[in-house]
Short mmCIF file of C-alpha atoms and ligand atoms in Angstrom, two decimals:
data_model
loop_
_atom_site.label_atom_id
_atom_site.label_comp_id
_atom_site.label_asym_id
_atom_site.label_seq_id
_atom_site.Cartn_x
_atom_site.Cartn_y
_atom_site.Cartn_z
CA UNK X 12 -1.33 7.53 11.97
CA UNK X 13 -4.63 9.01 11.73
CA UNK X 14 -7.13 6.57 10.07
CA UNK X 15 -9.22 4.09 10.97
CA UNK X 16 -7.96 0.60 10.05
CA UNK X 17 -10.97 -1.70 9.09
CA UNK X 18 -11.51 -4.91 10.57
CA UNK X 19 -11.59 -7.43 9.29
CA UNK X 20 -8.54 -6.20 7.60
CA UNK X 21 -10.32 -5.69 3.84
CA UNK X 22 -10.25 -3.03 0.73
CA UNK X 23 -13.98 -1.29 0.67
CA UNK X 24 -14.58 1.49 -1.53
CA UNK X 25 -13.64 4.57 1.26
CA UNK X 26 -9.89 3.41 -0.79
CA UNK X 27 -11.05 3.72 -3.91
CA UNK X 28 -8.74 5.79 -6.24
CA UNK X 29 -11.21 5.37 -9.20
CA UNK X 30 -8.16 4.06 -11.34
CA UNK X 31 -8.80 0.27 -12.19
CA UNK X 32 -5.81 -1.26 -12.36
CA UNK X 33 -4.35 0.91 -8.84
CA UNK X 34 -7.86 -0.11 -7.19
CA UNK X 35 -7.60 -3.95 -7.81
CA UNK X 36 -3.75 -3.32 -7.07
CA UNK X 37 -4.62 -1.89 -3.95
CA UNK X 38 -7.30 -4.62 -2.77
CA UNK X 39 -4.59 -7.14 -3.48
CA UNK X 40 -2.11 -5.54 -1.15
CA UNK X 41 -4.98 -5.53 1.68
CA UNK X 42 -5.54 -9.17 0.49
CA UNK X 43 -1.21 -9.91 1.19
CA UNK X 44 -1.43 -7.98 4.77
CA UNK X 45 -4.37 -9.77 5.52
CA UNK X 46 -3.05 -12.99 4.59
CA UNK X 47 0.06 -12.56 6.33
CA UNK X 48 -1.85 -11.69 9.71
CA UNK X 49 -3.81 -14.57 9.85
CA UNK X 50 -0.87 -16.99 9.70
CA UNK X 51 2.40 -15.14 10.99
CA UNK X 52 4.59 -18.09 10.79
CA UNK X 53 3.93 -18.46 6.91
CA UNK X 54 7.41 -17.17 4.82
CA UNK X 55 5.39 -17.55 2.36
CA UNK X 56 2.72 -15.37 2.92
CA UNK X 57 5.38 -12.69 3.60
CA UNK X 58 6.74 -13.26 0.97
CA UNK X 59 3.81 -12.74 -1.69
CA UNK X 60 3.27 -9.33 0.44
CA UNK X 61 6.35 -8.03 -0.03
CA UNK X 62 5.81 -8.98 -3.70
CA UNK X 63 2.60 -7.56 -4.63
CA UNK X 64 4.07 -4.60 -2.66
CA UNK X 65 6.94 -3.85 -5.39
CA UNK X 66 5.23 -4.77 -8.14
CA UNK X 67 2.36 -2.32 -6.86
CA UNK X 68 4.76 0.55 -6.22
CA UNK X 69 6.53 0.10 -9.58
CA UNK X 70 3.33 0.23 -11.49
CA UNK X 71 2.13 2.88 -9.40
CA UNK X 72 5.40 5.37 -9.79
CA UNK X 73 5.23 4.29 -13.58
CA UNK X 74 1.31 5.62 -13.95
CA UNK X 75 2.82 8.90 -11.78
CA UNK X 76 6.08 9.42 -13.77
CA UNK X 77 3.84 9.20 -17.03
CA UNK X 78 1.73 11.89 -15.85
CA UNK X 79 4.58 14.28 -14.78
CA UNK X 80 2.59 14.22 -11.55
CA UNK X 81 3.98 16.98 -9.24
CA UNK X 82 4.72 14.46 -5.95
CA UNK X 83 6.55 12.02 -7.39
CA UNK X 84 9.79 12.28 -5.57
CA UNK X 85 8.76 12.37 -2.20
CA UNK X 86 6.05 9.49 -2.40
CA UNK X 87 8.84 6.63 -4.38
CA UNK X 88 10.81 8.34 -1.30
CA UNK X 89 7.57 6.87 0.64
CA UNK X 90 7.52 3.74 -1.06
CA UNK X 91 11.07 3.05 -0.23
CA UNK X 92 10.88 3.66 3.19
CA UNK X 93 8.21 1.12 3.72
CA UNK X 94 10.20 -1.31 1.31
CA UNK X 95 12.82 -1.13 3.06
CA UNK X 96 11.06 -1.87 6.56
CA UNK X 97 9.58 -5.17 4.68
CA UNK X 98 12.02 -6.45 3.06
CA UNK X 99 13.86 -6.90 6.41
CA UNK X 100 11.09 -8.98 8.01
CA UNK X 101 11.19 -12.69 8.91
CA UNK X 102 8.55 -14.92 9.65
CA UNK X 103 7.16 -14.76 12.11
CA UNK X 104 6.40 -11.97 12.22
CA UNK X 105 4.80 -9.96 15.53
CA UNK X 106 1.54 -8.49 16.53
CA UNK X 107 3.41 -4.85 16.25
CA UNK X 108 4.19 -5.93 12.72
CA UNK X 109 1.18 -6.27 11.57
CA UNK X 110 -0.15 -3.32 13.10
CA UNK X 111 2.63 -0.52 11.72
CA UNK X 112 1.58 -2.96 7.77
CA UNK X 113 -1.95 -1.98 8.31
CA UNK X 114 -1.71 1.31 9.49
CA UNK X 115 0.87 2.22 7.08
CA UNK X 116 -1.33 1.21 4.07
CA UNK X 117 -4.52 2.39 4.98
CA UNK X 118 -3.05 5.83 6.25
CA UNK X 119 -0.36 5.54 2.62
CA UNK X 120 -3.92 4.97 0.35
CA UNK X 121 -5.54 8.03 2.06
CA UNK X 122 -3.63 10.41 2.77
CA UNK X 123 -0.81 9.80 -0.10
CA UNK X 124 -2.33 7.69 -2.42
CA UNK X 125 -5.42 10.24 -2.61
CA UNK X 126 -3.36 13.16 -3.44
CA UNK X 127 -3.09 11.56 -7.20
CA UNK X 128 -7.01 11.22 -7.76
CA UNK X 129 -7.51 12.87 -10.90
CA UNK X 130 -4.63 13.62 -12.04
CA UNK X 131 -2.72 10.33 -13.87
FE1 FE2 T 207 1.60 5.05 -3.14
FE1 FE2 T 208 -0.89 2.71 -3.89
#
């Protein structure tokens, strides 16, 4: 989708959204995808992901909703989308999985994620 995906597959400060709790958020959910690529067998590791991934997008809708911000709808709509595509998975999962998991977040972070900066 457009941006480069680092490698190894780790938060640096091009993601930073200069909110505290949505940066460390954010490092944990490149923490999960990471975690999940290096053992692709491990339920459990999917299973934290797809945790840290709802509790992420809850908190971050909740920080949005507070602020009335204008994009609300269509990036929950977003969040949903790649919910849904997670939820679904099994371990293990493939090398195409893990792909589409880090391109979605790093392109989600900059190019959705951004659009908030200064303004919850
Ligand atoms: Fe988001
Ligand atoms: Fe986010």
């Amino acid at each position: 989708m457009g941006e480069k995906i680092p490698e190894p597959f780790c938060w640096d400060a091009s993601f930073e959204v200069f909110y505290a709790q949505l940066d460390t958020e954010h490092k944990g959910l490149f923490k999960g995808v990471f975690d999940v690529a290096a053992d692709k067998g491990n339920a459990g590791a999917l299973a934290h992901l797809v945790k840290v991934v709802v509790d992420h997008f809850a908190y971050e809708e909740g920080q949005m909703k507070k602020a009335n911000y204008e994009n609300f709808d269509s990036h929950k709509k977003l969040h949903e989308e790649f919910v849904g595509k997670i939820k679904g998975l099994k371990a293990p999962v493939d090398d195409a999985t893990v792909h589409f998991a880090k391109d979605w977040l790093v392109n989600h972070i900059k190019k959705i994620d951004f659009k908030y900066k200064g303004k919850l």
